[in-house]
Amino acid sequence: MPRDFTPKVITANALIEGDVIYLAANDTWTRDLSNAEVLTDEAHAQLRLVEASQRHAEAVGVYLADVAKGASGPEPTHFREEFRRTGPSNYFHGKQAEG
């Protein structure tokens, strides 16, 4: 029996900077998960994934990541995505130092 489709966002890494990025509903990449387009329909998610995957000059490693509804927008449901969003945890630098 197939599993139910759960909400997802499209994520990747920015080609030049390497930052984690998310696809927004207006077809731009954002570094803020709360601005990402949440996809709730499997067919639409697959279509958006194919479109995003064609943007080789902007992003690498494009894939769908599970999210859940949070107080300020989508929240990761897997520790890997939380780690990618916040950056390395050995000491504050980069995104951690700025926030």
mmCIF file of N, CA and C in Angstrom:
data_model
loop_
_atom_site.group_PDB
_atom_site.id
_atom_site.type_symbol
_atom_site.label_atom_id
_atom_site.label_comp_id
_atom_site.label_asym_id
_atom_site.label_seq_id
_atom_site.Cartn_x
_atom_site.Cartn_y
_atom_site.Cartn_z
ATOM 1 N N MET A 1 0.841 -1.180 0.000
ATOM 2 C CA MET A 1 0.000 0.000 0.000
ATOM 3 C C MET A 1 0.890 1.249 0.000
ATOM 4 N N PRO A 2 0.677 2.160 -0.952
ATOM 5 C CA PRO A 2 1.503 3.365 -1.024
ATOM 6 C C PRO A 2 1.254 4.284 0.172
ATOM 7 N N ARG A 3 2.306 4.992 0.547
ATOM 8 C CA ARG A 3 2.197 5.945 1.645
ATOM 9 C C ARG A 3 1.503 7.208 1.165
ATOM 10 N N ASP A 4 0.794 7.870 2.068
ATOM 11 C CA ASP A 4 0.156 9.141 1.745
ATOM 12 C C ASP A 4 1.230 10.193 1.476
ATOM 13 N N PHE A 5 0.932 11.099 0.553
ATOM 14 C CA PHE A 5 1.857 12.186 0.246
ATOM 15 C C PHE A 5 1.815 13.191 1.389
ATOM 16 N N THR A 6 2.976 13.555 1.888
ATOM 17 C CA THR A 6 3.063 14.546 2.962
ATOM 18 C C THR A 6 3.571 15.859 2.390
ATOM 19 N N PRO A 7 3.291 16.995 3.038
ATOM 20 C CA PRO A 7 3.753 18.285 2.518
ATOM 21 C C PRO A 7 5.268 18.310 2.339
ATOM 22 N N LYS A 8 5.695 18.984 1.279
ATOM 23 C CA LYS A 8 7.115 19.045 0.950
ATOM 24 C C LYS A 8 7.486 20.432 0.447
ATOM 25 N N VAL A 9 8.773 20.714 0.490
ATOM 26 C CA VAL A 9 9.342 21.903 -0.152
ATOM 27 C C VAL A 9 10.447 21.423 -1.079
ATOM 28 N N ILE A 10 10.777 22.239 -2.055
ATOM 29 C CA ILE A 10 11.904 21.940 -2.925
ATOM 30 C C ILE A 10 13.115 22.655 -2.354
ATOM 31 N N THR A 11 14.185 21.906 -2.159
ATOM 32 C CA THR A 11 15.409 22.473 -1.599
ATOM 33 C C THR A 11 16.596 22.062 -2.450
ATOM 34 N N ALA A 12 17.663 22.823 -2.309
ATOM 35 C CA ALA A 12 18.900 22.573 -3.061
ATOM 36 C C ALA A 12 20.010 23.357 -2.392
ATOM 37 N N ASN A 13 21.143 23.417 -3.061
ATOM 38 C CA ASN A 13 22.233 24.288 -2.637
ATOM 39 C C ASN A 13 22.492 25.290 -3.745
ATOM 40 N N ALA A 14 22.711 26.551 -3.350
ATOM 41 C CA ALA A 14 23.034 27.592 -4.325
ATOM 42 C C ALA A 14 24.347 27.233 -5.012
ATOM 43 N N LEU A 15 24.385 27.349 -6.312
ATOM 44 C CA LEU A 15 25.537 26.922 -7.102
ATOM 45 C C LEU A 15 26.823 27.629 -6.686
ATOM 46 N N ILE A 16 26.805 28.927 -6.534
ATOM 47 C CA ILE A 16 28.029 29.678 -6.249
ATOM 48 C C ILE A 16 28.381 29.666 -4.765
ATOM 49 N N GLU A 17 27.430 30.034 -3.891
ATOM 50 C CA GLU A 17 27.722 30.176 -2.470
ATOM 51 C C GLU A 17 27.660 28.854 -1.701
ATOM 52 N N GLY A 18 26.860 27.913 -2.193
ATOM 53 C CA GLY A 18 26.687 26.648 -1.489
ATOM 54 C C GLY A 18 25.626 26.676 -0.413
ATOM 55 N N ASP A 19 24.990 27.830 -0.200
ATOM 56 C CA ASP A 19 23.951 27.949 0.830
ATOM 57 C C ASP A 19 22.757 27.067 0.523
ATOM 58 N N VAL A 20 22.066 26.668 1.574
ATOM 59 C CA VAL A 20 20.807 25.941 1.407
ATOM 60 C C VAL A 20 19.773 26.930 0.891
ATOM 61 N N ILE A 21 19.041 26.525 -0.147
ATOM 62 C CA ILE A 21 18.007 27.373 -0.730
ATOM 63 C C ILE A 21 16.722 26.576 -0.901
ATOM 64 N N TYR A 22 15.614 27.299 -0.964
ATOM 65 C CA TYR A 22 14.283 26.707 -1.123
ATOM 66 C C TYR A 22 13.570 27.428 -2.253
ATOM 67 N N LEU A 23 12.745 26.701 -2.981
ATOM 68 C CA LEU A 23 11.996 27.312 -4.075
ATOM 69 C C LEU A 23 10.735 27.965 -3.525
ATOM 70 N N ALA A 24 10.554 29.229 -3.853
ATOM 71 C CA ALA A 24 9.365 29.976 -3.442
ATOM 72 C C ALA A 24 8.287 29.850 -4.513
ATOM 73 N N ALA A 25 7.060 30.202 -4.160
ATOM 74 C CA ALA A 25 5.927 30.099 -5.085
ATOM 75 C C ALA A 25 6.104 30.994 -6.311
ATOM 76 N N ASN A 26 6.866 32.082 -6.177
ATOM 77 C CA ASN A 26 7.068 33.001 -7.310
ATOM 78 C C ASN A 26 8.250 32.586 -8.184
ATOM 79 N N ASP A 27 8.730 31.350 -8.019
ATOM 80 C CA ASP A 27 9.805 30.772 -8.827
ATOM 81 C C ASP A 27 11.183 31.353 -8.547
ATOM 82 N N THR A 28 11.363 31.982 -7.413
ATOM 83 C CA THR A 28 12.688 32.455 -7.015
ATOM 84 C C THR A 28 13.218 31.538 -5.926
ATOM 85 N N TRP A 29 14.529 31.555 -5.738
ATOM 86 C CA TRP A 29 15.139 30.797 -4.648
ATOM 87 C C TRP A 29 15.236 31.692 -3.432
ATOM 88 N N THR A 30 14.953 31.143 -2.265
ATOM 89 C CA THR A 30 15.051 31.874 -1.005
ATOM 90 C C THR A 30 15.903 31.077 -0.029
ATOM 91 N N ARG A 31 16.589 31.774 0.839
ATOM 92 C CA ARG A 31 17.388 31.105 1.865
ATOM 93 C C ARG A 31 16.605 30.926 3.160
ATOM 94 N N ASP A 32 15.383 31.398 3.175
ATOM 95 C CA ASP A 32 14.520 31.338 4.361
ATOM 96 C C ASP A 32 13.415 30.308 4.143
ATOM 97 N N LEU A 33 13.430 29.247 4.937
ATOM 98 C CA LEU A 33 12.442 28.180 4.788
ATOM 99 C C LEU A 33 11.010 28.699 4.921
ATOM 100 N N SER A 34 10.800 29.721 5.735
ATOM 101 C CA SER A 34 9.434 30.231 5.920
ATOM 102 C C SER A 34 8.869 30.845 4.639
ATOM 103 N N ASN A 35 9.724 31.168 3.675
ATOM 104 C CA ASN A 35 9.268 31.728 2.396
ATOM 105 C C ASN A 35 9.130 30.673 1.299
ATOM 106 N N ALA A 36 9.416 29.420 1.619
ATOM 107 C CA ALA A 36 9.356 28.352 0.623
ATOM 108 C C ALA A 36 7.908 27.987 0.293
ATOM 109 N N GLU A 37 7.704 27.561 -0.945
ATOM 110 C CA GLU A 37 6.392 27.072 -1.372
ATOM 111 C C GLU A 37 6.182 25.672 -0.788
ATOM 112 N N VAL A 38 5.079 25.492 -0.062
ATOM 113 C CA VAL A 38 4.743 24.176 0.487
ATOM 114 C C VAL A 38 3.868 23.455 -0.531
ATOM 115 N N LEU A 39 4.315 22.281 -0.936
ATOM 116 C CA LEU A 39 3.630 21.497 -1.959
ATOM 117 C C LEU A 39 2.838 20.385 -1.292
ATOM 118 N N THR A 40 1.537 20.357 -1.550
ATOM 119 C CA THR A 40 0.674 19.359 -0.909
ATOM 120 C C THR A 40 0.086 18.363 -1.900
ATOM 121 N N ASP A 41 0.324 18.576 -3.188
ATOM 122 C CA ASP A 41 -0.167 17.680 -4.224
ATOM 123 C C ASP A 41 1.033 16.987 -4.869
ATOM 124 N N GLU A 42 1.025 15.673 -4.911
ATOM 125 C CA GLU A 42 2.175 14.920 -5.394
ATOM 126 C C GLU A 42 2.516 15.218 -6.852
ATOM 127 N N ALA A 43 1.514 15.285 -7.714
ATOM 128 C CA ALA A 43 1.768 15.546 -9.133
ATOM 129 C C ALA A 43 2.364 16.940 -9.332
ATOM 130 N N HIS A 44 1.813 17.921 -8.630
ATOM 131 C CA HIS A 44 2.332 19.290 -8.727
ATOM 132 C C HIS A 44 3.758 19.346 -8.173
ATOM 133 N N ALA A 45 4.019 18.637 -7.091
ATOM 134 C CA ALA A 45 5.358 18.611 -6.500
ATOM 135 C C ALA A 45 6.370 18.030 -7.485
ATOM 136 N N GLN A 46 6.000 16.959 -8.161
ATOM 137 C CA GLN A 46 6.906 16.346 -9.131
ATOM 138 C C GLN A 46 7.173 17.289 -10.308
ATOM 139 N N LEU A 47 6.136 17.996 -10.761
ATOM 140 C CA LEU A 47 6.301 18.956 -11.849
ATOM 141 C C LEU A 47 7.240 20.086 -11.435
ATOM 142 N N ARG A 48 7.035 20.630 -10.237
ATOM 143 C CA ARG A 48 7.888 21.713 -9.744
ATOM 144 C C ARG A 48 9.335 21.229 -9.570
ATOM 145 N N LEU A 49 9.486 19.978 -9.138
ATOM 146 C CA LEU A 49 10.821 19.409 -8.964
ATOM 147 C C LEU A 49 11.548 19.313 -10.304
ATOM 148 N N VAL A 50 10.858 18.857 -11.334
ATOM 149 C CA VAL A 50 11.461 18.765 -12.670
ATOM 150 C C VAL A 50 11.862 20.152 -13.155
ATOM 151 N N GLU A 51 10.982 21.127 -12.976
ATOM 152 C CA GLU A 51 11.291 22.499 -13.399
ATOM 153 C C GLU A 51 12.511 23.042 -12.653
ATOM 154 N N ALA A 52 12.536 22.854 -11.333
ATOM 155 C CA ALA A 52 13.651 23.366 -10.522
ATOM 156 C C ALA A 52 14.953 22.662 -10.878
ATOM 157 N N SER A 53 14.878 21.406 -11.195
ATOM 158 C CA SER A 53 16.074 20.624 -11.531
ATOM 159 C C SER A 53 16.728 21.089 -12.828
ATOM 160 N N GLN A 54 16.004 21.799 -13.664
ATOM 161 C CA GLN A 54 16.537 22.302 -14.925
ATOM 162 C C GLN A 54 17.317 23.603 -14.758
ATOM 163 N N ARG A 55 17.333 24.157 -13.568
ATOM 164 C CA ARG A 55 17.982 25.446 -13.325
ATOM 165 C C ARG A 55 19.440 25.238 -12.881
ATOM 166 N N HIS A 56 20.222 24.647 -13.762
ATOM 167 C CA HIS A 56 21.599 24.261 -13.462
ATOM 168 C C HIS A 56 22.508 25.443 -13.145
ATOM 169 N N ALA A 57 22.200 26.616 -13.642
ATOM 170 C CA ALA A 57 23.045 27.788 -13.405
ATOM 171 C C ALA A 57 22.802 28.411 -12.038
ATOM 172 N N GLU A 58 21.788 27.917 -11.315
ATOM 173 C CA GLU A 58 21.434 28.523 -10.030
ATOM 174 C C GLU A 58 21.579 27.562 -8.853
ATOM 175 N N ALA A 59 21.270 26.280 -9.068
ATOM 176 C CA ALA A 59 21.179 25.353 -7.947
ATOM 177 C C ALA A 59 21.689 23.965 -8.317
ATOM 178 N N VAL A 60 22.185 23.264 -7.296
ATOM 179 C CA VAL A 60 22.612 21.872 -7.461
ATOM 180 C C VAL A 60 21.978 21.029 -6.362
ATOM 181 N N GLY A 61 21.806 19.743 -6.661
ATOM 182 C CA GLY A 61 21.280 18.825 -5.654
ATOM 183 C C GLY A 61 19.829 19.091 -5.289
ATOM 184 N N VAL A 62 18.994 19.350 -6.266
ATOM 185 C CA VAL A 62 17.592 19.698 -6.033
ATOM 186 C C VAL A 62 16.807 18.451 -5.624
ATOM 187 N N TYR A 63 16.013 18.567 -4.556
ATOM 188 C CA TYR A 63 15.161 17.451 -4.134
ATOM 189 C C TYR A 63 13.993 17.948 -3.290
ATOM 190 N N LEU A 64 13.040 17.057 -3.056
ATOM 191 C CA LEU A 64 11.880 17.351 -2.211
ATOM 192 C C LEU A 64 12.202 16.978 -0.771
ATOM 193 N N ALA A 65 11.865 17.854 0.154
ATOM 194 C CA ALA A 65 12.087 17.594 1.574
ATOM 195 C C ALA A 65 10.754 17.690 2.324
ATOM 196 N N ASP A 66 10.526 16.748 3.216
ATOM 197 C CA ASP A 66 9.300 16.756 4.024
ATOM 198 C C ASP A 66 9.298 17.929 4.987
ATOM 199 N N VAL A 67 8.135 18.529 5.150
ATOM 200 C CA VAL A 67 7.944 19.605 6.130
ATOM 201 C C VAL A 67 6.614 19.411 6.841
ATOM 202 N N ALA A 68 6.477 20.100 7.950
ATOM 203 C CA ALA A 68 5.227 20.134 8.693
ATOM 204 C C ALA A 68 4.860 21.593 8.914
ATOM 205 N N LYS A 69 3.595 21.839 9.123
ATOM 206 C CA LYS A 69 3.129 23.200 9.370
ATOM 207 C C LYS A 69 3.621 23.650 10.741
ATOM 208 N N GLY A 70 4.261 24.822 10.768
ATOM 209 C CA GLY A 70 4.771 25.382 12.014
ATOM 210 C C GLY A 70 4.157 26.739 12.281
ATOM 211 N N ALA A 71 4.472 27.311 13.413
ATOM 212 C CA ALA A 71 3.910 28.608 13.815
ATOM 213 C C ALA A 71 4.288 29.723 12.836
ATOM 214 N N SER A 72 5.500 29.654 12.275
ATOM 215 C CA SER A 72 5.937 30.711 11.358
ATOM 216 C C SER A 72 6.234 30.173 9.972
ATOM 217 N N GLY A 73 5.502 29.138 9.576
ATOM 218 C CA GLY A 73 5.700 28.568 8.248
ATOM 219 C C GLY A 73 6.149 27.129 8.342
ATOM 220 N N PRO A 74 6.621 26.588 7.234
ATOM 221 C CA PRO A 74 7.025 25.175 7.236
ATOM 222 C C PRO A 74 8.228 24.919 8.144
ATOM 223 N N GLU A 75 8.218 23.749 8.769
ATOM 224 C CA GLU A 75 9.311 23.317 9.633
ATOM 225 C C GLU A 75 9.792 21.946 9.159
ATOM 226 N N PRO A 76 11.093 21.703 9.197
ATOM 227 C CA PRO A 76 11.609 20.390 8.774
ATOM 228 C C PRO A 76 11.082 19.280 9.678
ATOM 229 N N THR A 77 10.874 18.108 9.107
ATOM 230 C CA THR A 77 10.440 16.962 9.908
ATOM 231 C C THR A 77 11.581 15.970 10.117
ATOM 232 N N HIS A 78 12.716 16.204 9.492
ATOM 233 C CA HIS A 78 13.858 15.301 9.605
ATOM 234 C C HIS A 78 15.069 16.097 10.098
ATOM 235 N N PHE A 79 15.858 15.476 10.958
ATOM 236 C CA PHE A 79 17.011 16.177 11.527
ATOM 237 C C PHE A 79 17.991 16.654 10.454
ATOM 238 N N ARG A 80 18.090 15.940 9.351
ATOM 239 C CA ARG A 80 19.012 16.354 8.281
ATOM 240 C C ARG A 80 18.651 17.733 7.750
ATOM 241 N N GLU A 81 17.357 17.955 7.559
ATOM 242 C CA GLU A 81 16.916 19.251 7.022
ATOM 243 C C GLU A 81 17.085 20.364 8.056
ATOM 244 N N GLU A 82 16.896 20.057 9.313
ATOM 245 C CA GLU A 82 17.129 21.054 10.367
ATOM 246 C C GLU A 82 18.613 21.415 10.406
ATOM 247 N N PHE A 83 19.462 20.427 10.291
ATOM 248 C CA PHE A 83 20.906 20.656 10.279
ATOM 249 C C PHE A 83 21.307 21.494 9.070
ATOM 250 N N ARG A 84 20.778 21.187 7.906
ATOM 251 C CA ARG A 84 21.090 21.955 6.694
ATOM 252 C C ARG A 84 20.644 23.401 6.850
ATOM 253 N N ARG A 85 19.489 23.593 7.478
ATOM 254 C CA ARG A 85 18.940 24.947 7.627
ATOM 255 C C ARG A 85 19.781 25.798 8.570
ATOM 256 N N THR A 86 20.281 25.214 9.652
ATOM 257 C CA THR A 86 20.996 26.005 10.651
ATOM 258 C C THR A 86 22.502 25.987 10.487
ATOM 259 N N GLY A 87 23.033 25.035 9.753
ATOM 260 C CA GLY A 87 24.465 24.972 9.529
ATOM 261 C C GLY A 87 25.175 24.121 10.567
ATOM 262 N N PRO A 88 26.494 23.977 10.460
ATOM 263 C CA PRO A 88 27.262 23.152 11.386
ATOM 264 C C PRO A 88 27.078 23.604 12.832
ATOM 265 N N SER A 89 27.160 22.658 13.745
ATOM 266 C CA SER A 89 26.857 22.975 15.137
ATOM 267 C C SER A 89 28.072 22.964 16.060
ATOM 268 N N ASN A 90 29.287 22.875 15.520
ATOM 269 C CA ASN A 90 30.454 22.820 16.395
ATOM 270 C C ASN A 90 30.797 24.174 17.014
ATOM 271 N N TYR A 91 30.522 25.254 16.342
ATOM 272 C CA TYR A 91 30.658 26.602 16.889
ATOM 273 C C TYR A 91 29.907 27.554 15.971
ATOM 274 N N PHE A 92 29.581 28.752 16.476
ATOM 275 C CA PHE A 92 28.812 29.706 15.686
ATOM 276 C C PHE A 92 29.682 30.357 14.619
ATOM 277 N N HIS A 93 29.255 30.228 13.380
ATOM 278 C CA HIS A 93 29.880 30.887 12.243
ATOM 279 C C HIS A 93 28.855 30.902 11.129
ATOM 280 N N GLY A 94 29.105 31.721 10.137
ATOM 281 C CA GLY A 94 28.172 31.795 9.012
ATOM 282 C C GLY A 94 26.772 32.188 9.445
ATOM 283 N N LYS A 95 25.780 31.396 9.065
ATOM 284 C CA LYS A 95 24.379 31.687 9.376
ATOM 285 C C LYS A 95 24.128 31.761 10.873
ATOM 286 N N GLN A 96 24.817 30.934 11.655
ATOM 287 C CA GLN A 96 24.611 30.928 13.100
ATOM 288 C C GLN A 96 25.097 32.224 13.740
ATOM 289 N N ALA A 97 26.208 32.745 13.278
ATOM 290 C CA ALA A 97 26.761 33.970 13.843
ATOM 291 C C ALA A 97 25.923 35.187 13.462
ATOM 292 N N GLU A 98 25.303 35.138 12.280
ATOM 293 C CA GLU A 98 24.488 36.253 11.809
ATOM 294 C C GLU A 98 23.147 36.314 12.516
ATOM 295 N N GLY A 99 22.571 35.151 12.875
ATOM 296 C CA GLY A 99 21.233 35.082 13.443
ATOM 297 C C GLY A 99 21.240 35.268 14.910
#
